[in-house]
Each structure stands twice: as C-alpha cells, then as structure tokens.
Tab-separated table of C-alpha atoms and ligand atoms in Angstrom:
chain	number	residue	atom	x	y	z
A	201	MET	CA	32.087	-3.172	31.815
A	202	SER	CA	28.983	-5.151	32.453
A	203	ASP	CA	25.372	-5.213	31.154
A	204	ALA	CA	23.323	-2.058	32.395
A	205	PRO	CA	20.581	-2.789	34.564
A	206	ASP	CA	17.078	-2.995	33.025
A	207	ASP	CA	15.888	0.266	34.434
A	208	CYS	CA	18.807	2.220	32.445
A	209	GLY	CA	17.683	3.911	29.437
A	210	LEU	CA	17.617	2.540	26.047
A	211	GLY	CA	20.923	4.167	24.758
A	212	THR	CA	22.640	3.092	27.788
A	213	ARG	CA	21.541	-0.537	27.625
A	214	LEU	CA	22.596	-0.637	23.784
A	215	VAL	CA	26.033	0.691	24.671
A	216	ALA	CA	26.585	-1.813	27.411
A	217	ALA	CA	24.795	-5.017	26.036
A	218	GLY	CA	26.932	-8.064	25.726
A	219	ARG	CA	30.125	-6.349	26.597
A	220	ARG	CA	31.454	-8.780	29.368
A	221	PRO	CA	34.892	-8.159	30.672
A	222	GLU	CA	35.759	-11.957	30.056
A	223	TRP	CA	34.890	-11.640	26.419
A	224	THR	CA	36.294	-8.162	25.592
A	225	GLY	CA	39.467	-8.423	27.397
A	226	PRO	CA	41.228	-4.986	27.597
A	227	VAL	CA	39.569	-3.393	24.493
A	228	VAL	CA	36.041	-2.090	23.827
A	229	ASN	CA	34.659	-4.439	21.666
A	230	VAL	CA	34.576	-8.140	21.748
A	231	PRO	CA	37.160	-9.340	19.473
A	232	VAL	CA	36.355	-11.508	16.268
A	233	TRP	CA	37.231	-15.076	17.465
A	234	ARG	CA	37.787	-17.067	14.211
A	235	GLY	CA	37.953	-20.657	15.032
A	236	SER	CA	36.638	-24.002	14.241
A	237	THR	CA	38.748	-26.004	16.626
A	238	HIS	CA	38.905	-25.283	20.405
A	239	LEU	CA	42.115	-26.897	21.940
A	240	TYR	CA	41.924	-28.839	25.057
A	241	ALA	CA	44.476	-28.566	27.758
A	242	ASP	CA	45.084	-32.686	27.958
A	243	SER	CA	43.195	-35.841	27.541
A	244	ALA	CA	41.385	-35.351	31.168
A	245	ASP	CA	40.256	-31.944	30.018
A	246	LEU	CA	38.758	-33.418	26.741
A	247	ALA	CA	37.094	-36.247	28.619
A	248	ALA	CA	35.561	-33.996	31.214
A	249	GLY	CA	33.877	-32.186	28.228
A	250	ARG	CA	31.765	-28.784	28.409
A	251	PRO	CA	28.437	-27.692	29.475
A	252	ASN	CA	26.234	-27.099	26.464
A	253	ALA	CA	25.562	-23.268	26.877
A	254	ASP	CA	27.073	-20.301	25.717
A	255	GLY	CA	30.233	-19.227	27.324
A	256	HIS	CA	31.757	-22.732	27.018
A	257	PHE	CA	34.233	-23.558	24.233
A	258	PHE	CA	33.791	-26.751	22.606
A	259	TYR	CA	33.909	-26.665	18.974
A	260	GLY	CA	33.247	-23.780	16.651
A	261	ARG	CA	29.613	-24.754	15.717
A	262	ARG	CA	28.677	-23.691	19.242
A	263	GLY	CA	30.192	-20.335	18.810
A	264	THR	CA	32.949	-18.236	20.289
A	265	PRO	CA	32.777	-15.139	22.694
A	266	THR	CA	31.999	-13.102	19.374
A	267	GLN	CA	28.579	-14.832	18.864
A	268	TRP	CA	27.823	-15.444	22.558
A	269	ALA	CA	28.287	-11.592	23.118
A	270	LEU	CA	25.761	-10.789	20.463
A	271	CYS	CA	23.158	-13.535	21.985
A	272	ASP	CA	23.876	-11.805	25.456
A	273	ALA	CA	23.038	-8.304	24.029
A	274	LEU	CA	19.876	-9.498	22.502
A	275	THR	CA	18.789	-11.484	25.461
A	276	GLY	CA	19.415	-8.573	27.624
A	277	LEU	CA	17.145	-6.315	25.579
A	278	GLU	CA	14.201	-8.520	26.220
A	279	PRO	CA	13.261	-8.816	29.852
A	280	GLY	CA	11.987	-12.306	30.766
A	281	ALA	CA	14.132	-14.129	28.196
A	282	ALA	CA	16.357	-16.594	28.922
A	283	GLY	CA	18.655	-16.738	25.793
A	284	THR	CA	18.934	-16.124	22.165
A	285	LEU	CA	19.939	-18.195	19.297
A	286	LEU	CA	21.635	-16.989	16.053
A	287	TYR	CA	20.675	-18.178	12.457
A	288	PRO	CA	22.023	-17.313	9.228
A	289	SER	CA	19.195	-15.272	8.058
A	290	GLY	CA	15.951	-13.839	9.435
A	291	LEU	CA	14.128	-16.617	7.464
A	292	ALA	CA	16.381	-19.191	8.990
A	293	ALA	CA	15.429	-17.843	12.386
A	294	ILE	CA	11.677	-18.095	11.466
A	295	SER	CA	12.138	-21.885	10.233
A	296	GLY	CA	14.486	-22.476	13.218
A	297	ALA	CA	11.765	-21.475	15.674
A	298	LEU	CA	8.939	-23.440	13.689
A	299	LEU	CA	10.948	-26.546	13.185
A	300	GLY	CA	12.280	-26.306	16.757
A	301	LEU	CA	8.825	-26.579	18.354
A	302	LEU	CA	6.662	-28.431	15.840
A	303	ASN	CA	6.362	-32.202	15.098
A	304	ALA	CA	4.362	-34.198	12.592
A	305	GLY	CA	0.698	-34.278	13.449
A	306	ASP	CA	0.977	-30.757	14.956
A	307	VAL	CA	-1.023	-27.559	13.925
A	308	LEU	CA	0.495	-24.384	13.236
A	309	LEU	CA	-1.615	-21.213	13.383
A	310	MET	CA	-0.374	-18.364	11.159
A	311	SER	CA	-1.487	-14.904	11.035
A	312	ASP	CA	-2.835	-14.009	7.678
A	313	ASN	CA	-0.328	-11.005	7.446
A	314	ALA	CA	2.906	-12.980	8.018
A	315	TYR	CA	5.773	-12.243	6.060
A	316	GLU	CA	5.320	-14.198	2.563
A	317	PRO	CA	8.327	-16.638	2.726
A	318	SER	CA	6.806	-17.711	6.119
A	319	ARG	CA	3.539	-18.666	4.406
A	320	SER	CA	5.687	-20.409	1.674
A	321	LEU	CA	7.686	-22.330	4.479
A	322	ALA	CA	4.557	-23.618	5.695
A	323	GLU	CA	3.050	-24.710	2.491
A	324	LYS	CA	6.262	-26.094	1.002
A	325	LEU	CA	8.186	-27.586	4.072
A	326	LEU	CA	6.091	-28.054	6.749
A	327	ALA	CA	3.108	-29.419	4.951
A	328	PRO	CA	5.175	-32.161	3.523
A	329	LEU	CA	6.548	-32.962	6.950
A	330	GLY	CA	3.038	-33.527	8.191
A	331	ILE	CA	2.622	-30.120	10.105
A	332	GLU	CA	-0.648	-28.686	9.062
A	333	THR	CA	-0.822	-24.783	8.982
A	334	ARG	CA	-4.275	-22.957	9.423
A	335	TRP	CA	-4.373	-19.112	8.682
A	336	PHE	CA	-6.406	-16.571	10.987
A	337	ASP	CA	-7.033	-12.773	10.738
A	338	PRO	CA	-5.136	-11.171	13.222
A	339	LEU	CA	-7.778	-8.539	13.904
A	340	ASP	CA	-10.410	-11.172	14.689
A	341	ILE	CA	-9.682	-12.171	18.267
A	342	ALA	CA	-13.101	-14.361	18.243
A	343	ALA	CA	-12.375	-16.180	14.885
A	344	TYR	CA	-8.559	-16.807	16.296
A	345	ARG	CA	-9.908	-18.144	19.628
A	346	ASP	CA	-12.255	-20.763	17.642
A	347	ALA	CA	-9.290	-21.709	15.492
A	348	PHE	CA	-7.442	-23.620	18.252
A	349	CYS	CA	-7.708	-27.383	18.195
A	350	PRO	CA	-6.049	-29.838	20.634
A	351	ARG	CA	-3.258	-30.354	18.069
A	352	THR	CA	-2.387	-26.545	17.825
A	353	LYS	CA	1.256	-26.208	19.169
A	354	VAL	CA	2.423	-22.886	17.842
A	355	VAL	CA	1.011	-19.610	16.599
A	356	LEU	CA	3.031	-17.282	14.568
A	357	LEU	CA	2.328	-13.810	14.852
A	358	GLU	CA	3.478	-10.696	13.176
A	359	SER	CA	2.976	-7.120	14.249
A	360	PRO	CA	2.803	-4.775	12.313
A	361	GLY	CA	1.940	-7.295	9.530
A	362	SER	CA	4.446	-7.540	6.508
A	363	LEU	CA	3.132	-5.062	3.745
A	364	THR	CA	-0.171	-4.357	5.222
A	365	MET	CA	0.959	-2.887	8.540
A	366	GLU	CA	-1.873	-3.683	10.706
A	367	VAL	CA	-1.123	-3.890	14.515
A	368	CYS	CA	-2.568	-6.781	16.384
A	369	ASP	CA	-3.282	-7.067	20.011
A	370	VAL	CA	-0.278	-9.398	20.869
A	371	PRO	CA	-0.691	-9.535	24.488
A	372	ALA	CA	-4.252	-10.730	23.809
A	373	LEU	CA	-3.179	-13.227	21.130
A	374	ALA	CA	-0.301	-14.565	23.170
A	375	ALA	CA	-2.348	-14.968	26.325
A	376	ILE	CA	-4.876	-17.231	24.526
A	377	ALA	CA	-2.289	-19.192	22.989
A	378	ARG	CA	-0.684	-19.850	26.456
A	379	GLU	CA	-4.124	-20.598	27.740
A	380	ARG	CA	-4.636	-23.297	25.179
A	381	GLY	CA	-1.319	-24.689	25.706
A	382	ALA	CA	0.417	-23.540	22.481
A	383	PHE	CA	3.565	-21.586	22.175
A	384	SER	CA	3.433	-18.060	20.640
A	385	VAL	CA	6.221	-16.843	18.296
A	386	LEU	CA	6.320	-13.290	17.077
A	387	ASP	CA	8.072	-11.875	13.992
A	388	ASN	CA	9.161	-8.815	15.805
A	389	THR	CA	11.477	-7.564	13.143
A	390	TRP	CA	9.711	-4.180	12.470
A	391	ALA	CA	9.688	-3.015	16.242
A	392	GLY	CA	12.772	-4.950	17.355
A	393	PRO	CA	13.218	-5.392	21.141
A	394	THR	CA	13.928	-1.457	21.609
A	395	GLY	CA	10.400	-0.838	20.337
A	396	PHE	CA	8.513	-3.766	21.341
A	397	THR	CA	9.343	-5.961	24.524
A	398	ALA	CA	7.991	-9.224	23.083
A	399	ILE	CA	8.706	-11.556	26.140
A	400	ARG	CA	7.345	-8.883	28.666
A	401	HIS	CA	4.178	-8.827	26.576
A	402	GLY	CA	3.455	-12.648	27.010
A	403	VAL	CA	5.211	-13.953	23.852
A	404	ASP	CA	7.400	-17.284	24.172
A	405	ALA	CA	9.724	-16.362	21.371
A	406	SER	CA	10.805	-13.276	19.477
A	407	VAL	CA	12.200	-13.823	15.971
A	408	LEU	CA	14.441	-10.740	14.566
A	409	ALA	CA	15.784	-10.570	11.103
A	410	LEU	CA	18.967	-8.606	12.472
A	411	THR	CA	19.535	-8.278	8.809
A	412	LYS	CA	17.288	-4.983	8.895
A	413	HIS	CA	17.778	-2.653	11.940
A	414	VAL	CA	20.473	-4.474	13.898
A	415	GLY	CA	22.883	-4.623	10.889
A	416	GLY	CA	21.526	-1.464	9.736
A	417	HIS	CA	23.930	-0.885	6.856
A	418	SER	CA	22.532	-3.259	4.227
A	419	ASP	CA	25.681	-5.555	4.410
A	420	LEU	CA	24.761	-8.171	6.533
A	421	MET	CA	22.264	-11.402	6.672
A	422	MET	CA	21.491	-12.877	9.823
A	423	GLY	CA	18.348	-13.697	12.289
A	424	ALA	CA	17.760	-14.429	15.952
A	425	VAL	CA	15.157	-15.860	18.131
A	426	THR	CA	14.988	-14.543	21.772
A	427	ALA	CA	12.960	-16.827	23.945
A	428	THR	CA	11.761	-18.075	27.506
A	429	ALA	CA	13.823	-21.082	28.839
A	430	ALA	CA	11.676	-23.627	27.862
A	431	VAL	CA	11.255	-22.653	24.220
A	432	HIS	CA	15.084	-21.613	24.110
A	433	ASP	CA	16.129	-25.243	25.362
A	434	ALA	CA	14.162	-26.801	22.485
A	435	LEU	CA	15.338	-24.517	19.887
A	436	ARG	CA	18.846	-24.825	20.716
A	437	GLU	CA	18.793	-28.573	20.497
A	438	ARG	CA	17.261	-28.388	17.066
A	439	ALA	CA	19.446	-25.648	15.712
A	440	GLN	CA	22.459	-27.868	16.737
A	441	LEU	CA	21.050	-30.999	15.010
A	442	LEU	CA	20.449	-28.839	12.019
A	443	GLY	CA	24.235	-27.202	12.260
A	444	GLN	CA	23.045	-23.706	12.292
A	445	VAL	CA	25.931	-21.218	12.970
A	446	VAL	CA	26.968	-17.721	12.014
A	447	SER	CA	30.236	-16.267	11.157
A	448	PRO	CA	32.154	-14.358	13.978
A	449	ASP	CA	32.857	-11.539	11.487
A	450	ASP	CA	29.077	-11.108	10.852
A	451	ALA	CA	28.135	-11.459	14.506
A	452	ALA	CA	30.733	-8.455	15.151
A	453	LEU	CA	29.195	-6.231	12.313
A	454	ALA	CA	25.602	-7.032	14.056
A	455	LEU	CA	27.276	-6.086	17.516
A	456	ARG	CA	28.643	-2.732	15.884
A	457	GLY	CA	25.181	-2.049	14.293
A	458	LEU	CA	23.472	-2.669	17.670
A	459	ARG	CA	25.219	0.309	19.367
A	460	THR	CA	23.574	2.858	17.030
A	461	MET	CA	20.388	1.043	16.518
A	462	GLY	CA	18.345	3.441	18.839
A	463	LEU	CA	19.661	6.472	17.234
A	464	ARG	CA	18.983	5.219	13.622
A	465	LEU	CA	15.511	3.844	14.604
A	466	GLN	CA	14.635	7.070	16.296
A	467	ARG	CA	15.663	9.265	13.393
A	468	GLN	CA	14.076	6.906	10.830
A	469	ALA	CA	10.795	6.892	12.761
A	470	ASP	CA	10.924	10.585	13.012
A	471	SER	CA	11.308	11.078	9.313
A	472	ALA	CA	8.750	8.427	8.379
A	473	LEU	CA	6.323	9.970	10.410
A	474	ALA	CA	6.952	13.293	8.667
A	475	VAL	CA	6.882	11.599	5.133
A	476	ALA	CA	3.652	9.606	6.300
A	477	GLU	CA	2.087	12.902	7.108
A	478	TRP	CA	2.851	14.664	4.068
A	479	LEU	CA	1.629	11.654	2.115
A	480	GLY	CA	-1.786	11.638	3.872
A	481	ALA	CA	-2.133	15.301	2.659
A	482	GLN	CA	-1.739	14.224	-1.079
A	483	GLU	CA	-4.826	13.829	-3.266
A	484	GLN	CA	-3.012	10.947	-5.121
A	485	VAL	CA	-2.973	8.857	-1.684
A	486	ALA	CA	-6.144	7.004	-0.648
A	487	HIS	CA	-4.655	5.290	2.576
A	488	VAL	CA	-1.416	5.664	4.564
A	489	LEU	CA	-0.524	2.449	6.662
A	490	CYS	CA	1.846	3.699	9.214
A	491	PRO	CA	0.908	2.735	12.645
A	492	MET	CA	2.835	5.722	14.057
A	493	LEU	CA	0.734	8.211	12.294
A	494	PRO	CA	-2.287	9.502	14.476
A	495	GLY	CA	-5.522	8.463	12.842
A	496	ALA	CA	-3.915	5.602	10.821
A	497	PRO	CA	-5.129	2.040	11.270
A	498	GLY	CA	-3.401	0.312	14.481
A	499	HIS	CA	-2.107	3.535	15.953
A	500	ASP	CA	-4.080	3.234	19.181
A	501	LEU	CA	-2.639	-0.438	19.782
A	502	TRP	CA	0.622	1.004	18.705
A	503	ARG	CA	0.641	3.707	21.335
A	504	ARG	CA	-0.610	1.273	23.804
A	505	ASP	CA	1.988	-1.480	23.229
A	506	PHE	CA	5.128	-0.167	21.606
A	507	ASP	CA	8.011	2.079	22.774
A	508	GLY	CA	9.317	3.064	19.345
A	509	GLY	CA	8.679	2.611	15.606
A	510	CYS	CA	10.971	2.503	12.529
A	511	GLY	CA	11.221	3.805	8.891
A	512	LEU	CA	9.015	1.198	7.299
A	513	PHE	CA	5.365	1.781	5.946
A	514	SER	CA	2.977	1.283	3.157
A	515	PHE	CA	0.493	3.613	1.441
A	516	VAL	CA	-2.134	2.859	-1.141
A	517	LEU	CA	-2.658	5.151	-4.371
A	518	ARG	CA	-6.182	6.315	-4.957
A	519	GLY	CA	-7.512	4.849	-8.161
A	520	ARG	CA	-4.289	4.371	-10.195
A	521	GLY	CA	-3.100	1.504	-12.490
A	522	VAL	CA	0.006	-0.446	-12.364
A	523	GLY	CA	1.589	1.856	-15.121
A	524	ASP	CA	1.056	4.783	-12.841
A	525	ARG	CA	2.610	3.230	-9.922
A	526	ALA	CA	5.558	2.163	-11.966
A	527	ARG	CA	6.045	5.735	-13.261
A	528	LEU	CA	5.939	6.868	-9.768
A	529	ILE	CA	8.624	4.379	-8.513
A	530	ASP	CA	10.917	4.824	-11.468
A	531	ASN	CA	10.742	8.529	-10.959
A	532	LEU	CA	12.106	8.397	-7.464
A	533	ARG	CA	15.782	9.524	-7.322
A	534	LEU	CA	16.580	9.231	-3.520
A	535	PHE	CA	14.713	5.706	-3.154
A	536	GLY	CA	16.408	2.549	-4.328
A	537	ILE	CA	14.173	-0.189	-5.736
A	538	GLY	CA	14.888	-3.075	-3.472
A	539	PHE	CA	13.756	-5.659	-0.879
A	540	SER	CA	14.743	-5.644	2.634
A	541	TRP	CA	14.633	-2.539	4.888
A	542	GLY	CA	16.320	-1.171	8.005
A	543	GLY	CA	19.350	0.124	6.251
A	544	TYR	CA	20.787	3.716	6.359
A	545	GLU	CA	19.385	4.213	2.906
A	546	SER	CA	15.617	4.602	1.640
A	547	LEU	CA	14.039	2.067	-0.375
A	548	VAL	CA	10.810	1.444	-2.222
A	549	VAL	CA	8.752	-1.480	-3.721
A	550	PRO	CA	5.472	-2.026	-4.866
A	551	VAL	CA	3.189	-4.268	-2.731
A	552	ASP	CA	0.281	-6.388	-3.696
A	553	PRO	CA	-0.890	-8.255	-0.827
A	554	GLN	CA	-4.228	-9.359	-1.915
A	555	ARG	CA	-2.570	-11.974	-3.771
A	556	ILE	CA	-1.393	-13.496	-0.759
A	557	ARG	CA	-4.021	-12.548	1.938
A	558	THR	CA	-6.784	-14.829	2.814
A	559	SER	CA	-8.679	-12.672	5.240
A	560	THR	CA	-10.003	-9.016	5.634
A	561	VAL	CA	-6.667	-7.318	6.178
A	562	TRP	CA	-6.149	-6.289	2.728
A	563	PRO	CA	-8.444	-4.740	1.129
A	564	ARG	CA	-9.730	-3.307	4.451
A	565	SER	CA	-13.530	-2.917	4.662
A	566	GLY	CA	-14.389	0.609	3.543
A	567	TRP	CA	-11.885	0.849	0.869
A	568	ALA	CA	-12.976	2.134	-2.467
A	569	ALA	CA	-12.787	-0.845	-5.162
A	570	GLU	CA	-10.381	1.341	-7.231
A	571	ASP	CA	-7.833	2.004	-4.129
A	572	ARG	CA	-5.584	-1.258	-4.451
A	573	LEU	CA	-2.195	-0.672	-5.533
A	574	GLY	CA	0.222	-0.283	-2.739
A	575	VAL	CA	3.756	1.020	-2.354
A	576	ARG	CA	6.026	0.374	0.582
A	577	LEU	CA	8.799	2.894	1.750
A	578	ALA	CA	11.679	2.268	3.967
A	579	ILE	CA	12.861	5.396	5.271
A	580	GLY	CA	16.529	5.821	5.758
A	581	LEU	CA	18.715	8.515	7.208
A	582	GLU	CA	18.621	11.040	4.560
A	583	ASP	CA	17.118	14.576	5.416
A	584	PRO	CA	13.324	14.085	5.449
A	585	ALA	CA	12.816	17.276	3.619
A	586	ASP	CA	14.784	16.023	0.554
A	587	LEU	CA	12.717	12.759	0.708
A	588	ILE	CA	9.396	14.754	0.538
A	589	ALA	CA	10.643	16.881	-2.330
A	590	ASP	CA	11.590	13.601	-4.036
A	591	LEU	CA	8.368	12.127	-3.581
A	592	ALA	CA	6.484	15.479	-4.706
A	593	GLN	CA	8.528	15.442	-7.943
A	594	ALA	CA	7.635	11.637	-8.553
A	595	PHE	CA	4.012	12.307	-8.034
A	596	ALA	CA	4.120	15.084	-10.392
A	597	ALA	CA	5.961	13.062	-12.851
A	598	MET	CA	3.196	10.295	-12.555
A	599	ASP	CA	0.305	12.956	-13.092
A	600	ARG	CA	2.191	14.386	-16.273
A	601	ALA	CA	1.978	11.110	-17.934
B	105	PLP	C1	13.246	-9.330	5.913
B	105	PLP	C2	12.271	-10.101	6.724
B	105	PLP	C3	12.352	-11.515	7.374
B	105	PLP	C4	13.564	-12.136	6.754
B	105	PLP	O1	14.837	-11.814	6.951
B	105	PLP	P1	16.184	-12.173	6.107
B	105	PLP	O2	17.270	-11.796	6.862
B	105	PLP	O3	15.932	-11.354	4.692
B	105	PLP	O4	15.893	-13.656	5.879
B	105	PLP	C5	11.545	-11.901	8.289
B	105	PLP	N1	10.422	-11.065	8.877
B	105	PLP	C6	10.336	-9.983	8.192
B	105	PLP	C7	9.266	-9.208	8.757
B	105	PLP	C8	11.151	-9.368	7.217
B	105	PLP	O5	10.807	-8.178	6.757
C-alpha cells in the first residue's frame, strides 16, 4: 500500500492516505506506537543523531509512525503542501500557525468573520507580545488591499466565516498577501482538504480543527496545519520549542475518521442542503446562510472554488425575540444543544455575531432591522426527513407560545 496518485478519486485517496508499508507492517492500519523513549543501538548511534523530520525516531515529542502517518495523510490531501504539523486542538493549531510566523512589531491582518477564539487570541495573547492585529472585511477586497503596511506579516482568512458563513475570494486575497510579502493562513475547517484544496488556491498554510470532520465522532480534540515548505519549517521549529505533541491514540482515531470522512461529508452536505431548502420556504425564516444553497450568499464563489460542502450552516429568524428562539431550540428533539460540529450527530446553537463583528458581514446590507437572531445547525448522519420533521414541530411549538 502506498499513497494513491493525486489524479485518483477522493475516496481512493482517503483510503490510501498515510498507509506506508514501513509504518503499517503487515496489518491494514498503522499500529498505535505508544512511546516516549526511543532506544538507540549503541553510543555511536546516539552520537550520530537523527534528521529532524517525520519518519526518524528521536524522542516521543517528535512523534512515532502513528502521528507521522496522520501528517503524511493530511499532506497528501493538499497538493502543493510540504508537510503537516499536529496540535492538541484546532485552536492550538491556529495559535501555532500565528505564533510560528509572527514576531514583536509585526502586524496580523485578521478576517472579521474569524472564529471567535482566534479574535481573543489576537487581543489577549498576541497584543501583549507586541504583535498588532487589524481586522478587515473579507468581502471588501479594495479595503483589504489598503490595509497592508510594510509590517504586515500574516493574513488570517476563514471561508466560509464562522457563524456568518460568507464565502470570500480566497485565491484573490491570498494572491494579494503574497504580492505584499505576507503569508496567508486559512482556517479551512469547514470544507477541509476534500472540499477546498487551500495550498493549490494560493494559501501558504491551511489550518484544520481535526476535532470536527476528521475525528467525525465527537470523541477527539486535535488540530493540524498543512503548509508550504517555508512555512512548515518555521512552524515546526516553534511547535517543537513549545513542546507541542499529540497522543498516538488520538492520532489513530483521527486516521480512522479520515477513512470515512468523504462519505460522511457527502451525506451531511446533501442533508444540509435539503434542510436549508426547507428552511428557505418557511415564513419564520428571514435568511438562510448556507453557501451550498443556490441563491444564498456566497453560492457563486463556493461553486467556483470548492469541491464539496458539509453539514454546517446558519439561518436568521424573521422578526423574533430571544424567547422565541430559545423555545425553538429547546423544542428540538433530534438536535443536541452544544458547541463544535462535524460529528455524526446533529447540533444546534444560537448565534449572535453582531457582538463580535466590526465590519459589514452581519447584519448584511438589505436586512430588515428586526431580522437579527441567528441559529446555527450542524447536520449529522440522521435521515434528513426526520430532521426536517423535527424542525417543523419545533417551529410549530415556537408559534404556539
Ligand atoms: C471548532 C473550530 C476551531 C477550533 O477547534 P478546536 O479543536 O475546538 O479547538 C477552529 N476553527 C473553526 C472554524 C472551528 O469551528
């Protein structure tokens, strides 16, 4: 078994990814190599040292075949990438990418629709370290171009944006960053490498919360950064300085999740589209923010750049208060109330992004003043007809009150 060529289909590549014979041995999956200490043959072997790269035993912090196989698999799914680093959570991967590339005096440009903890990281950790963050509207390319200064070192993008789901023109934004001498980092958790090949679209580093689609079963926290050679080397050095390492058991779980990720995402995206279409026809719903839905914001860019979607999207209630929204959410039977997403089970949370947005992404121009309260759904592997019936009875319960 070895990596399937890039021109093979997605299913074939997901099955083959990372299963190098020198790591799997005679079994199908890479075994879980638990180990802190790697023993050397003799003093001369110890003195000879080891290349600092995946595939060479040195000490547990630099990984074992279990973690290397996961890195190898993720790198193989991003054509043009040189390597992947693993972190203990998706947020640790974002902070790993930013702390790996930024120094005191540098400026970070962060998309206004970034994941909220990324914003807190900028305000509460990067700022005290002397790294300044400036926010930009990801839908206003002219303003973004003007936001660069000679100290701008990194741009953090996210598409579709967390909660608000707008799709930005990642290839254009990444090209401008490169032209200005800055690295672009994309939080690619929504689409993942099977839905958006970030490096091929000009991004320098693609961040994934493996906690979501790769884990896929709500039983794992992990993050990864897959990057071009220059960025990968810089991140690797700082990840090692920070002592970042993930458990081989968790790496094996992530590899297991990866094998079925294509199937799960296809099913969740299809179901999400069916639910989004149904929501779009309900009079209680003012806006459906689902890039996969024809006519929804961002759909054209999604069609142009993406190879797939997933189960995560938001909608906005028409003229309702927080009491109504809570009643709707509390009456759902098949949707758990909880953070995260990408597992096999459906989830719901209320979303109020106007609190954290500083630009025009929420509310959008043209929205009526009373249409503000959002709901985010993560569609799981249940039958979509059951999910729609559940939403229908919860809307009815909201209206009865
Ligand atoms: C969940 C999430 C993260 C963080 O992942 P954790 O593993 O929960 O730390 C990062 N980015 C996005 C877009 C997410 O949804």
